[in-house]
Each structure stands twice: as C-alpha cells, then as structure tokens.
Short mmCIF file of N, CA, C and O and ligand atoms in Angstrom, two decimals:
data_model
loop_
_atom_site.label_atom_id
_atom_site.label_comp_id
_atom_site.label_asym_id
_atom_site.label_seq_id
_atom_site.Cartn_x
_atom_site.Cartn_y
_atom_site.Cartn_z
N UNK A 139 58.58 -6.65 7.38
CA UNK A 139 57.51 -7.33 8.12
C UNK A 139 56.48 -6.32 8.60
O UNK A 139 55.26 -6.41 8.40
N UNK A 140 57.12 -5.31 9.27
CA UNK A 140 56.03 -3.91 9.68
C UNK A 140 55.37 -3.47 8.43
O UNK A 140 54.30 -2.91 8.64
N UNK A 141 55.64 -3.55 7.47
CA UNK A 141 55.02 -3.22 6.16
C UNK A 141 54.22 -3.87 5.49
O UNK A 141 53.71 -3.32 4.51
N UNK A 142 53.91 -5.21 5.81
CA UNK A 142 53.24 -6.24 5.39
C UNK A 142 51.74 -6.11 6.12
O UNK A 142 50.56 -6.21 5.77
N UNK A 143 52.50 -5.83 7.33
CA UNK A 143 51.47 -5.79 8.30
C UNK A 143 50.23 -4.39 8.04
O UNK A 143 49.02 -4.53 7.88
N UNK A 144 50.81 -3.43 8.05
CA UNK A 144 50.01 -2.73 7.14
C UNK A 144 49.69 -2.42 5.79
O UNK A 144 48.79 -1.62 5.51
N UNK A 145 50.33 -2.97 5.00
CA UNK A 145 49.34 -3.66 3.93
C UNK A 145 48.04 -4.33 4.31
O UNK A 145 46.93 -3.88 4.04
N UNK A 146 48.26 -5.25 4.84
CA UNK A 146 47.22 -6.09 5.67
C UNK A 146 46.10 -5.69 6.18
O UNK A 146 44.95 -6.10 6.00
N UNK A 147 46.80 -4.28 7.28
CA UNK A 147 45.60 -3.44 7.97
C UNK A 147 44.71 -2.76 6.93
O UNK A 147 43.49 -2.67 7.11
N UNK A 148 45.45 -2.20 5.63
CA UNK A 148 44.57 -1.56 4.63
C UNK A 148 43.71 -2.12 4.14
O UNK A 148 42.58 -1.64 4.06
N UNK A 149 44.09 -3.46 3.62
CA UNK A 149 43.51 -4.49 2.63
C UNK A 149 42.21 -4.76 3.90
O UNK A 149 41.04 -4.44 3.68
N UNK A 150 42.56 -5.25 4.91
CA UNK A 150 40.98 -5.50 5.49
C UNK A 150 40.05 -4.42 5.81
O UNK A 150 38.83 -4.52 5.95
N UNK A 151 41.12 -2.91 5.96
CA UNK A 151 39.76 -1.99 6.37
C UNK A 151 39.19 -1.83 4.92
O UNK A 151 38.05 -1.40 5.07
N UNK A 152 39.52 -2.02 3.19
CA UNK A 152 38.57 -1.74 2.30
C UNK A 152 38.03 -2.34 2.32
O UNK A 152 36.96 -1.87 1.94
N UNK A 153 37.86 -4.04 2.72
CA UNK A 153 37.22 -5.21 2.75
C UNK A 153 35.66 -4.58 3.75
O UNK A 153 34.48 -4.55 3.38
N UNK A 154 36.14 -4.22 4.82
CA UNK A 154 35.86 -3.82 5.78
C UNK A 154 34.42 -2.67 5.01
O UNK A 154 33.22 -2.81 5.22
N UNK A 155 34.95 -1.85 4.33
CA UNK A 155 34.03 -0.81 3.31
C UNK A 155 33.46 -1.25 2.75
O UNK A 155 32.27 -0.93 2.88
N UNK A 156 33.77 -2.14 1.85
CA UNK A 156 33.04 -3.02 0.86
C UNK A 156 32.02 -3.71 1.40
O UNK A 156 30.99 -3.93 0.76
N UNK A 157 32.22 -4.13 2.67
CA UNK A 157 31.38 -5.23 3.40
C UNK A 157 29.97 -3.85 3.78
O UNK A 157 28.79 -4.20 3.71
N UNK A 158 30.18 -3.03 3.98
CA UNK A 158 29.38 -2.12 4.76
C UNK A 158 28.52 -2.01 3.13
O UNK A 158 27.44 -2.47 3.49
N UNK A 159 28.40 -1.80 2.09
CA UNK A 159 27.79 -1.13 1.12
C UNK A 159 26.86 -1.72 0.96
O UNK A 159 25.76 -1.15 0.97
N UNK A 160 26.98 -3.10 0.75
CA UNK A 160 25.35 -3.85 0.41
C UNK A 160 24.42 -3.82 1.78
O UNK A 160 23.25 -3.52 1.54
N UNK A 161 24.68 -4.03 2.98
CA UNK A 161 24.24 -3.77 4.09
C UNK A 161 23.45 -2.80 3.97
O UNK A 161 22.22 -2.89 3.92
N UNK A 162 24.45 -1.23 3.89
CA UNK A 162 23.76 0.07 3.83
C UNK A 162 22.56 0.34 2.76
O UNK A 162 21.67 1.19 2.81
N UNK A 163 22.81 -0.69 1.71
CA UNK A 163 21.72 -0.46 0.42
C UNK A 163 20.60 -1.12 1.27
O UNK A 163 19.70 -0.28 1.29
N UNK A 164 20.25 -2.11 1.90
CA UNK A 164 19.18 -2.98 2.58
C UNK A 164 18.87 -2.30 3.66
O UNK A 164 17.70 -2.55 3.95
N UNK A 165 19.35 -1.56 4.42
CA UNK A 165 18.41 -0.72 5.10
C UNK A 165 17.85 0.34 4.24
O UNK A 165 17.39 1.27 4.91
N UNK A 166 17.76 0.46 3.15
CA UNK A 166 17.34 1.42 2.11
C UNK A 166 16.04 1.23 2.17
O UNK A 166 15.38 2.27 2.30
N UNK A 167 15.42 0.18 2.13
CA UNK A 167 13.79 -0.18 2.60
C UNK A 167 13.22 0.77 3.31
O UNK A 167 13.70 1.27 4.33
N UNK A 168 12.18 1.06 2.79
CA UNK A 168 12.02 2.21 3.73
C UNK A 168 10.72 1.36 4.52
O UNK A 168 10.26 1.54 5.65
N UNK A 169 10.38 0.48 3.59
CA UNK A 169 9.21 -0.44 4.89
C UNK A 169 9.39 -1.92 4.70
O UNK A 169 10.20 -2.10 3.79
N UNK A 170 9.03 -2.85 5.12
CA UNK A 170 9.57 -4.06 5.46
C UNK A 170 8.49 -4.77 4.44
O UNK A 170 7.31 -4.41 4.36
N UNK A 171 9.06 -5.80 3.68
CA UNK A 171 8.26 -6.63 3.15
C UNK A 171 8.38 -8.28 3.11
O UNK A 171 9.37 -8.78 2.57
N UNK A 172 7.57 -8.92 3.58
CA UNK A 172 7.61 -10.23 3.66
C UNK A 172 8.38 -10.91 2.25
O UNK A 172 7.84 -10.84 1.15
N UNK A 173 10.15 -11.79 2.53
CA UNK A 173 10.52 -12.47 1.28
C UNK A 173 11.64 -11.73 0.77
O UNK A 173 12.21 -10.77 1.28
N UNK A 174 11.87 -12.30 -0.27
CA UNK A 174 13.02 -11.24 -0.81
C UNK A 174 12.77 -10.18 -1.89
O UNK A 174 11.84 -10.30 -2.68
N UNK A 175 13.83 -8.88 -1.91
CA UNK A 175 12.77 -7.83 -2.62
C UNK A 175 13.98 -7.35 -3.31
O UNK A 175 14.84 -6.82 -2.62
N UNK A 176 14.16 -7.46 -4.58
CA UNK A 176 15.16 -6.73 -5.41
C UNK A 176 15.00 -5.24 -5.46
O UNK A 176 14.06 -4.85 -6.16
N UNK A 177 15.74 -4.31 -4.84
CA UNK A 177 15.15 -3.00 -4.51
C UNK A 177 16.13 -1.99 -5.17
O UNK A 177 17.18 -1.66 -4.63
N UNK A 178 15.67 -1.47 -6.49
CA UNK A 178 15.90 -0.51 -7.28
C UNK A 178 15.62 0.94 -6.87
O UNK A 178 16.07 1.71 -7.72
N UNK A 179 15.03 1.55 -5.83
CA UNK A 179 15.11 2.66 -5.90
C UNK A 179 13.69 2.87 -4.86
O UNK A 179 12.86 2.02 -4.55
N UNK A 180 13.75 4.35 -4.46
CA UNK A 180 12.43 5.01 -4.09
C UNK A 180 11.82 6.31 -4.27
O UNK A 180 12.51 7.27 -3.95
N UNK A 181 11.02 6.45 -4.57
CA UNK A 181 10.54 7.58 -5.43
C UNK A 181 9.08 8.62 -4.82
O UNK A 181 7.90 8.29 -4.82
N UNK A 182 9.59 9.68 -4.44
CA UNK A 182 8.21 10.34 -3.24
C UNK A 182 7.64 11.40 -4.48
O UNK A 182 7.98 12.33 -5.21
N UNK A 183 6.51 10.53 -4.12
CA UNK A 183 5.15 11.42 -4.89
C UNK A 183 4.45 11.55 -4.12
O UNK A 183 3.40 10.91 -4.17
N UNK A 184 4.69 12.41 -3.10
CA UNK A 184 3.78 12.23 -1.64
C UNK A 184 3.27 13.93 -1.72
O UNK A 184 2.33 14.37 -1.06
N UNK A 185 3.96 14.60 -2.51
CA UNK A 185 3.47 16.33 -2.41
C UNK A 185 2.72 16.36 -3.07
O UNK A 185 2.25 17.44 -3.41
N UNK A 186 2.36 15.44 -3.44
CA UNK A 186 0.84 16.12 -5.16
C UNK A 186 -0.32 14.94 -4.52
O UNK A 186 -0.37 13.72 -4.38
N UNK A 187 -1.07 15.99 -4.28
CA UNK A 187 -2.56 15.08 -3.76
C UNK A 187 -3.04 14.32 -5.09
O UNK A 187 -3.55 13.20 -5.05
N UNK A 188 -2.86 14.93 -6.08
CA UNK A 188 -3.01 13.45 -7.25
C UNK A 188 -2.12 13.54 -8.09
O UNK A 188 -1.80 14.58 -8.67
N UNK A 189 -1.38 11.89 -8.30
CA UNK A 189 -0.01 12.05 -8.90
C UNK A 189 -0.23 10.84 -9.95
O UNK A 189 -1.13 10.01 -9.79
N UNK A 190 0.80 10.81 -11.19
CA UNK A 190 1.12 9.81 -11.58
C UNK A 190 2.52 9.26 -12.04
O UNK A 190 3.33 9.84 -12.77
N UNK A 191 2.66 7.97 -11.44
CA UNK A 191 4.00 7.83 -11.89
C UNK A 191 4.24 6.96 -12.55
O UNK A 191 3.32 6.15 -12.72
N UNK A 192 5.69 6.66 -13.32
CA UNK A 192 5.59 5.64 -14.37
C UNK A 192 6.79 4.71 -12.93
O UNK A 192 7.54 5.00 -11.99
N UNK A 193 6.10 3.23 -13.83
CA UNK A 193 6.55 2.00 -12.72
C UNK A 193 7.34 1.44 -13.92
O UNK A 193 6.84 1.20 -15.02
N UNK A 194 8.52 1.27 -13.61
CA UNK A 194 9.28 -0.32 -14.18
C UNK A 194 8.66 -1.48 -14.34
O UNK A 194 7.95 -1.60 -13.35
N UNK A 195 8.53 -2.36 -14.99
CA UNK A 195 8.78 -3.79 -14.76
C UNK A 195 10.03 -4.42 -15.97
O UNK A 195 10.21 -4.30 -17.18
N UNK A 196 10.55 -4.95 -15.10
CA UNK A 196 11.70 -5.99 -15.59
C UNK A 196 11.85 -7.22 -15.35
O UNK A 196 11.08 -7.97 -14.73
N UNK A 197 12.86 -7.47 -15.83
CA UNK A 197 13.44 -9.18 -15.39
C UNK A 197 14.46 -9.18 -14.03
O UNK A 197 15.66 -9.29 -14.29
N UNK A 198 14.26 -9.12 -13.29
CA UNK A 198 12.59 -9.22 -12.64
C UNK A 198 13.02 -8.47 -11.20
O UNK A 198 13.88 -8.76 -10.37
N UNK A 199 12.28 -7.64 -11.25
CA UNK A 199 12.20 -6.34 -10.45
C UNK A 199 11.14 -5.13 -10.78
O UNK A 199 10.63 -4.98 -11.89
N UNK A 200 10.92 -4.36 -9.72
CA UNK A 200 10.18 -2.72 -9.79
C UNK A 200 11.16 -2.00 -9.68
O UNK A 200 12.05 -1.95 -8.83
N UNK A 201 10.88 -1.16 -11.06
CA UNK A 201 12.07 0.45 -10.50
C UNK A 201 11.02 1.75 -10.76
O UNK A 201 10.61 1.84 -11.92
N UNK A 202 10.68 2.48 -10.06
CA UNK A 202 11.20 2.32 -8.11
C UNK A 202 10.66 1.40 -7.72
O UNK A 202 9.56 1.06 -8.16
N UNK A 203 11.25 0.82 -6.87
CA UNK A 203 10.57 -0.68 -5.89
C UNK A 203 9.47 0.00 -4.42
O UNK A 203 8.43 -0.31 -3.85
N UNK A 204 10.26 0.80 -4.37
CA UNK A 204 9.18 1.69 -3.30
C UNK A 204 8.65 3.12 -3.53
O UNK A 204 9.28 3.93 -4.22
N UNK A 205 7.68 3.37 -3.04
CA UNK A 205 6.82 4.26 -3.31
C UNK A 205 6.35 5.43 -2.12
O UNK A 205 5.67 5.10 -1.14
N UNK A 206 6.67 6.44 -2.30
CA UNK A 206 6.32 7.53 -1.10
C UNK A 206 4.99 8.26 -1.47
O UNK A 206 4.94 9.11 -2.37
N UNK A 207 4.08 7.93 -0.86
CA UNK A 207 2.69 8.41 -1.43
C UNK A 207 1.88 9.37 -0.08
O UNK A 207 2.59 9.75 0.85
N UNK A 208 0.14 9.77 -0.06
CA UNK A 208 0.24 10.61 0.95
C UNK A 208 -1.12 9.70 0.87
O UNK A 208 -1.49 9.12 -0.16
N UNK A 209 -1.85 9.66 2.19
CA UNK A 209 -2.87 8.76 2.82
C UNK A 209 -4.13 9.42 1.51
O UNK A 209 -4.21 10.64 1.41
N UNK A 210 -5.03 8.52 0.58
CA UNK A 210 -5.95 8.84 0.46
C UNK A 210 -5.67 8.97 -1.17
O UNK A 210 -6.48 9.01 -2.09
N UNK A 211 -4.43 9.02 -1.18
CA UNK A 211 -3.94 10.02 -2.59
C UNK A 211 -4.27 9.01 -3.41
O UNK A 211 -4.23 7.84 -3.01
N UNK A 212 -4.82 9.47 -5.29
CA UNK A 212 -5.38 8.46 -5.80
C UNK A 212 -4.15 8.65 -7.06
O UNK A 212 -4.11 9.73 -7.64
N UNK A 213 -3.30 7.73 -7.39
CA UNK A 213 -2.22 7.63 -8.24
C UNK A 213 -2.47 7.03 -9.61
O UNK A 213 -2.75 5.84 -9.70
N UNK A 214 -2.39 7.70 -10.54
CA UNK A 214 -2.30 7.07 -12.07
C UNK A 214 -0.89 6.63 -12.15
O UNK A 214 0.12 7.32 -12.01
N UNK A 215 -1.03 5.12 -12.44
CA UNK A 215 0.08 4.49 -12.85
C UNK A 215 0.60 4.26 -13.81
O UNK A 215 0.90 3.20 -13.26
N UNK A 216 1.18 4.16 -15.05
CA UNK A 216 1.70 3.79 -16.36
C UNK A 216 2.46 2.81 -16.00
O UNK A 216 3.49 3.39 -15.66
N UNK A 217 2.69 1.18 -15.78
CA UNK A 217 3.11 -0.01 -15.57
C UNK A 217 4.20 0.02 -17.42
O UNK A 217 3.60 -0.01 -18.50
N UNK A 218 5.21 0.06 -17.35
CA UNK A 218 5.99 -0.57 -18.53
C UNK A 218 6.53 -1.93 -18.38
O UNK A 218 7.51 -2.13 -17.65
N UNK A 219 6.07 -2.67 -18.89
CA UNK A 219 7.10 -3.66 -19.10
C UNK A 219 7.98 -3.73 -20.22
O UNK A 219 7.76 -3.97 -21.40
N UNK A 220 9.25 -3.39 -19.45
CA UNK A 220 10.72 -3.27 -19.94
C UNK A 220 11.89 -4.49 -19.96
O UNK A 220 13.09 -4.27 -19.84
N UNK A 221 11.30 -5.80 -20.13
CA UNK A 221 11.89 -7.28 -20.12
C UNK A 221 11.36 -7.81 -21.06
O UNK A 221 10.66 -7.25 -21.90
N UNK A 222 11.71 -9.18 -21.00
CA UNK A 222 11.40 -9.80 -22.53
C UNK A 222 10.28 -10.92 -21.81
O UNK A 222 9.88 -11.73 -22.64
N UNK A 223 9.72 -11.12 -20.43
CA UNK A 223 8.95 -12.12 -19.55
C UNK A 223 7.44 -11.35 -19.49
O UNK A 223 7.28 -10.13 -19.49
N UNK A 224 6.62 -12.14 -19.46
CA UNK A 224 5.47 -11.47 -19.04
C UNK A 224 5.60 -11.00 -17.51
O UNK A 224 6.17 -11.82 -16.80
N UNK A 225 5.11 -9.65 -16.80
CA UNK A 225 5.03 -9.87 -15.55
C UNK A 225 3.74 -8.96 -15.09
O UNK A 225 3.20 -8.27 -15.96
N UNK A 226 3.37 -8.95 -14.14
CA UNK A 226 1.86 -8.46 -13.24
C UNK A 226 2.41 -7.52 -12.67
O UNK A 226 3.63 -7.43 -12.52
N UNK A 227 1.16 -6.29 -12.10
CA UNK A 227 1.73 -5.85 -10.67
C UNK A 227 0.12 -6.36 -10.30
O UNK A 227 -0.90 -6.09 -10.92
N UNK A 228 0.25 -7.06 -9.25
CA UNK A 228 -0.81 -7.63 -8.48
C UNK A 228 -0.45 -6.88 -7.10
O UNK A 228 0.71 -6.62 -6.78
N UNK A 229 -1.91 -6.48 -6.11
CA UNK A 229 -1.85 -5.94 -4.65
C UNK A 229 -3.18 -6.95 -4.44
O UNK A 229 -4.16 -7.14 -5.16
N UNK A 230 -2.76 -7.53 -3.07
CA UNK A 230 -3.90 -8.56 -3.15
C UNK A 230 -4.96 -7.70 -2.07
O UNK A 230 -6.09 -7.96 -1.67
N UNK A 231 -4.15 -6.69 -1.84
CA UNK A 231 -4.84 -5.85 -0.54
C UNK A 231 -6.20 -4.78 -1.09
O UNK A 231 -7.31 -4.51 -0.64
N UNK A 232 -5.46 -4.41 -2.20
CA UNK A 232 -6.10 -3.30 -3.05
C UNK A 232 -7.09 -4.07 -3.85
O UNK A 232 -8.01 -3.40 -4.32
N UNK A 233 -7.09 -5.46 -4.13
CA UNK A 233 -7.50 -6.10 -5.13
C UNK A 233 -7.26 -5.67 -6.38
O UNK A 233 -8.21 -5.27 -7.04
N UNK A 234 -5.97 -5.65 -6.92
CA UNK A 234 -5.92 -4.90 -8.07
C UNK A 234 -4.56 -6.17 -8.68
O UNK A 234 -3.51 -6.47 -8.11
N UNK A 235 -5.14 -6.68 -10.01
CA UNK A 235 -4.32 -7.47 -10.65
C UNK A 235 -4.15 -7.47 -12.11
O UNK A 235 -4.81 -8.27 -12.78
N UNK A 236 -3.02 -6.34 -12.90
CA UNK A 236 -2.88 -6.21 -13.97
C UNK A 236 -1.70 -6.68 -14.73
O UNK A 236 -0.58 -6.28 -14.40
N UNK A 237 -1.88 -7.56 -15.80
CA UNK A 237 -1.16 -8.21 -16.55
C UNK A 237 -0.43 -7.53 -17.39
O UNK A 237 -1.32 -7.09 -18.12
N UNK A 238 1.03 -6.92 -18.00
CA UNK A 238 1.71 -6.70 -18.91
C UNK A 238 2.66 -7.36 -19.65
O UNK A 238 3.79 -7.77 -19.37
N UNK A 239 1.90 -7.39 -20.81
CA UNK A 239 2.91 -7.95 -21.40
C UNK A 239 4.33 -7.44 -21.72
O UNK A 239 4.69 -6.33 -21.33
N UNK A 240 5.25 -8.41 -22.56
CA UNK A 240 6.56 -8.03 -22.78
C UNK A 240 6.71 -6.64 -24.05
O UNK A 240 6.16 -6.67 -25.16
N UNK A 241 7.62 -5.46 -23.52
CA UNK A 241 7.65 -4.29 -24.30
C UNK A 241 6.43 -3.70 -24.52
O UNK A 241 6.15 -3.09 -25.55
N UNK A 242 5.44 -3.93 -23.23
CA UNK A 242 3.99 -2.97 -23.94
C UNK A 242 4.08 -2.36 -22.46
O UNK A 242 4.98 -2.56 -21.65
N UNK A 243 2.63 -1.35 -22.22
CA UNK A 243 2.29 -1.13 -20.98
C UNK A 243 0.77 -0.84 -20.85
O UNK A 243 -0.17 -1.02 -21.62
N UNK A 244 0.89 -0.27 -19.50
CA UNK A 244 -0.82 -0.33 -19.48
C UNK A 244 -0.77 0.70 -18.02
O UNK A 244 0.07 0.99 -17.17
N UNK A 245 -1.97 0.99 -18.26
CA UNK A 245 -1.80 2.35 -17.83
C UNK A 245 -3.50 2.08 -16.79
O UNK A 245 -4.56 2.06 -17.42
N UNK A 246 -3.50 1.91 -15.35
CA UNK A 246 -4.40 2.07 -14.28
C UNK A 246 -4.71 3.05 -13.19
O UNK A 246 -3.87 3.95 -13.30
N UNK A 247 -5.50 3.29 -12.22
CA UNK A 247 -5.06 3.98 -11.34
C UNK A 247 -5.71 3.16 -9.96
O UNK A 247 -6.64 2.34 -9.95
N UNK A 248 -4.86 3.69 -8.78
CA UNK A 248 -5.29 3.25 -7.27
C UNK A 248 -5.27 4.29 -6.38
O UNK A 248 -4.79 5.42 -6.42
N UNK A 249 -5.79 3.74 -5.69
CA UNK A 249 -5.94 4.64 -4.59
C UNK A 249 -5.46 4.05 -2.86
O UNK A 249 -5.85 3.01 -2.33
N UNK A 250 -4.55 5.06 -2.27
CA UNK A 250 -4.12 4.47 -1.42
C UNK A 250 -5.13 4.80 -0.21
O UNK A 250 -5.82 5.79 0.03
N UNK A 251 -4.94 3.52 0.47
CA UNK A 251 -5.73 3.64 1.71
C UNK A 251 -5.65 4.79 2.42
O UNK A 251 -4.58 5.38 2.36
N UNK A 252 -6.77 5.39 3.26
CA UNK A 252 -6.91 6.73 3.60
C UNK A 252 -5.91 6.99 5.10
O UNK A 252 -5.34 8.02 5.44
N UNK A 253 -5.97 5.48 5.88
CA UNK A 253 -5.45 5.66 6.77
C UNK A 253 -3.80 5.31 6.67
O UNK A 253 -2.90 4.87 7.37
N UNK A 254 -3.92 5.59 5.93
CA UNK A 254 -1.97 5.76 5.25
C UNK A 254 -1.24 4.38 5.54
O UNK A 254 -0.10 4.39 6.01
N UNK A 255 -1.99 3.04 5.21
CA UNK A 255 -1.47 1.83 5.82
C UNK A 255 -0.67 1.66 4.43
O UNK A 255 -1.20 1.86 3.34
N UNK A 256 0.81 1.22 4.60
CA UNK A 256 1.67 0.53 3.62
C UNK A 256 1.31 -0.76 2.88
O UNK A 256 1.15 -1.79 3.55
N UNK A 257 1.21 -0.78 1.86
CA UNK A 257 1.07 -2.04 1.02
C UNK A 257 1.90 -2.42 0.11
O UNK A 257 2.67 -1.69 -0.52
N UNK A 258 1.75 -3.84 -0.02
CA UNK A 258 3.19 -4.72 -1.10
C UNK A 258 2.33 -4.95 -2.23
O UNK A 258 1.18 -5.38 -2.31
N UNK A 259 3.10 -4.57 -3.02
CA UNK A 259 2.84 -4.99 -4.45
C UNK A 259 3.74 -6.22 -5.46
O UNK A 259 4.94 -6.00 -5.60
N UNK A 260 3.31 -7.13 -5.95
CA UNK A 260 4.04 -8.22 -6.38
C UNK A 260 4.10 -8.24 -8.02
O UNK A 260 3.56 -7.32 -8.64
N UNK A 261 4.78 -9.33 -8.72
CA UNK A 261 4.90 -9.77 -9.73
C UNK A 261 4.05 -11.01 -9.45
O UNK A 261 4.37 -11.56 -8.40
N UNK A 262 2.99 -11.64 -10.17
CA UNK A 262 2.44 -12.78 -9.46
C UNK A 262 3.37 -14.03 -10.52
O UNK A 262 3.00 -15.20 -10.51
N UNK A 263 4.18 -13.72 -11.11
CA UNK A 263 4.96 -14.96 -11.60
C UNK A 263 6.23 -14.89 -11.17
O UNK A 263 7.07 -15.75 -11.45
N UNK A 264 6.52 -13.58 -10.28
CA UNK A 264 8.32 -13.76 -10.17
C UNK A 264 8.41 -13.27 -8.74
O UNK A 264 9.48 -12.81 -8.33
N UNK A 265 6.96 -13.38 -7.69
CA UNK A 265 7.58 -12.92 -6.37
C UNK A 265 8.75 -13.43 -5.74
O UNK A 265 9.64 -12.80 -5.18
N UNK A 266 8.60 -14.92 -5.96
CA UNK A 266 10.04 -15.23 -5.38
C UNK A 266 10.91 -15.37 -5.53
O UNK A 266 11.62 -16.06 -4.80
N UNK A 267 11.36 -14.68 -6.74
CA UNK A 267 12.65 -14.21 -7.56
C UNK A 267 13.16 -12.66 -7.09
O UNK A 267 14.13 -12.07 -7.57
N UNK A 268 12.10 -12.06 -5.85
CA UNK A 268 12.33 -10.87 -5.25
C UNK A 268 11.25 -9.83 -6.28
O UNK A 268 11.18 -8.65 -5.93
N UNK A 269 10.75 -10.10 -7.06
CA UNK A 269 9.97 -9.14 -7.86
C UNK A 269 8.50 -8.38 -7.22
O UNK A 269 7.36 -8.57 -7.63
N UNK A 270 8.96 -7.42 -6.03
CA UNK A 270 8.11 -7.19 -5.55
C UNK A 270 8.28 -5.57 -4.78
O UNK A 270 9.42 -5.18 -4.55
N UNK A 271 7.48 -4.99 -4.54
CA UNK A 271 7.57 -3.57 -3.66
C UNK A 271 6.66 -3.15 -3.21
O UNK A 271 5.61 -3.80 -3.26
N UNK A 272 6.73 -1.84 -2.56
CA UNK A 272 5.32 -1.47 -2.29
C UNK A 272 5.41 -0.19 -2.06
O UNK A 272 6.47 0.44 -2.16
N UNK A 273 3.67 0.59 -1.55
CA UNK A 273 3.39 1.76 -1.59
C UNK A 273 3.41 2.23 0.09
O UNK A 273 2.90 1.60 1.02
N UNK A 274 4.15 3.52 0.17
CA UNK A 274 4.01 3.46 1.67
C UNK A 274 3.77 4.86 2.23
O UNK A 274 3.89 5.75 1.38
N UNK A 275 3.43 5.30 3.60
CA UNK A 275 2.71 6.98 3.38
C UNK A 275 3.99 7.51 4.17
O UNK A 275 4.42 8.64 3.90
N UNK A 276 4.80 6.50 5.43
CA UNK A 276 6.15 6.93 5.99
C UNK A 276 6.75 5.94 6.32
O UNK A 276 6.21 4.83 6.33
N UNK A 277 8.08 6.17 6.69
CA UNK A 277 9.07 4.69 6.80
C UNK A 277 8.37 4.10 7.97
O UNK A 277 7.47 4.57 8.67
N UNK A 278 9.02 2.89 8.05
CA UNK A 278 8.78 1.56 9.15
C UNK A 278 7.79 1.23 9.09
O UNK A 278 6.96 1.89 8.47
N UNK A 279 7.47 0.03 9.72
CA UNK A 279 7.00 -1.03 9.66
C UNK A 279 7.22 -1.95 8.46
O UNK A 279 8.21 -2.10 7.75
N UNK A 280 5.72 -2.66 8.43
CA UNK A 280 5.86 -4.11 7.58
C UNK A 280 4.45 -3.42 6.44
O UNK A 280 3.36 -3.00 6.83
N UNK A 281 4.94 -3.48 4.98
CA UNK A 281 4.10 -3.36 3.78
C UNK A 281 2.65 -4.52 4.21
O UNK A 281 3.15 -5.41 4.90
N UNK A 282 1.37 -4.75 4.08
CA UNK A 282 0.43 -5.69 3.94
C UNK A 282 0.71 -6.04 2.49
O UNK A 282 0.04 -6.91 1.92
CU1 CU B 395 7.36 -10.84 -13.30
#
C-alpha cells in the first residue's frame, strides 16, 4: 500500500512537469498579441542596423513568429511560402500587404517604426487559425 502510494506521488509530480511545459512555451511571447498565435520561435536581428531575414510561411503559422529588431532598422525580408495554401504577411500598421503563393516567395523590405513601437503581423486568410506574429524592439507589452 506504501508503495502504491508513491507510485502515485511520482506519476502526479511528472504529470505535474508535463503540465508546466506548454505553459512555459506561452510565456515565450516575448510581446502580447491580440487572438491566438501559433508561436514557432524568435529570432534577434536587432545587432545589424540593416538586416535581412528569411520568414516562414506555413500551414499555418510564422517561423520565427517573433521578431527582435532595433527602432528605425529597415529589414529585407524573403517571405517563403513553405505550405501547399496561399498565405499573406499583411501589417495593417505598416500598411504593407504581400501575397505568396504556395512553394514560391517574394522578397520586400520594411521599416520599423523609429520609436521602437511593436507590431503584429498576420496571415490575412488564416489569422484565426493563430497565423500571426510580430516585430518587436524589447519584450512586453501588446504588438499594434
Ligand atoms: Cu495563411
């Protein structure tokens, strides 16, 4: 019976571990975005006053989903779409709305706001499937 019992105690503290991992991945955000956000990764290109990085698109997600950039910095993007769906990266902030198709890419550049304000970037056919991220200059707060 004493042996059962710790069985028991083990079995709930891995439960117990297990329970902590997806948690710990969701504070991984490094800034807050309105909705749900399938979040693949984050990636700091914040040391090179002009950078370019290559963006994911999938079914249906950004990898990296977030972006470490530096106030002002003007970024060449290479957008792949790596799914078999059409998907966008649209910023409604930036006004910037580019279409990729399936297995091609396309290649833009932006520029982040000078006063280092965080912005969300979407899929405009799969935001609410979580297909969304954004660009940010340091953690916290909420992406525009
Ligand atoms: Cu999409």
């Amino acid at each position: 019976m004493r042996r059962a019992w710790f069985v028991l105690a083990a079995v709930l503290m891995v439960i117990g571990f297990v329970g902590v991992g997806p948690a710990g991945a969701a504070s991984s955000k490094p800034v807050k975005i309105d909705g749900k956000v399938n979040v693949k990764g984050t990636k700091d290109i914040s040391s090179k006053k002009s950078a370019s990085i290559e963006l994911e698109a999938d079914d249906y997600y950004f990898n990296p989903t977030f972006v470490k950039v530096q106030p002002g910095e003007k970024v060449r993007i290479t957008l792949k779409n790596e799914g078999s769906a059409a998907h966008t990266f649209t910023s409604d902030g930036l006004s910037i709305d580019q279409d990729v198709a399936a297995g091609k890419s396309v290649k833009f550049t932006l520029t982040v706001p000078s006063d280092g304000t965080a912005f969300a970037f979407h899929c405009d056919f799969h935001q609410s499937m979580g297909m969304q991220g954004a660009f940010f200059t340091k953690a916290g707060g909420t992406a525009q």
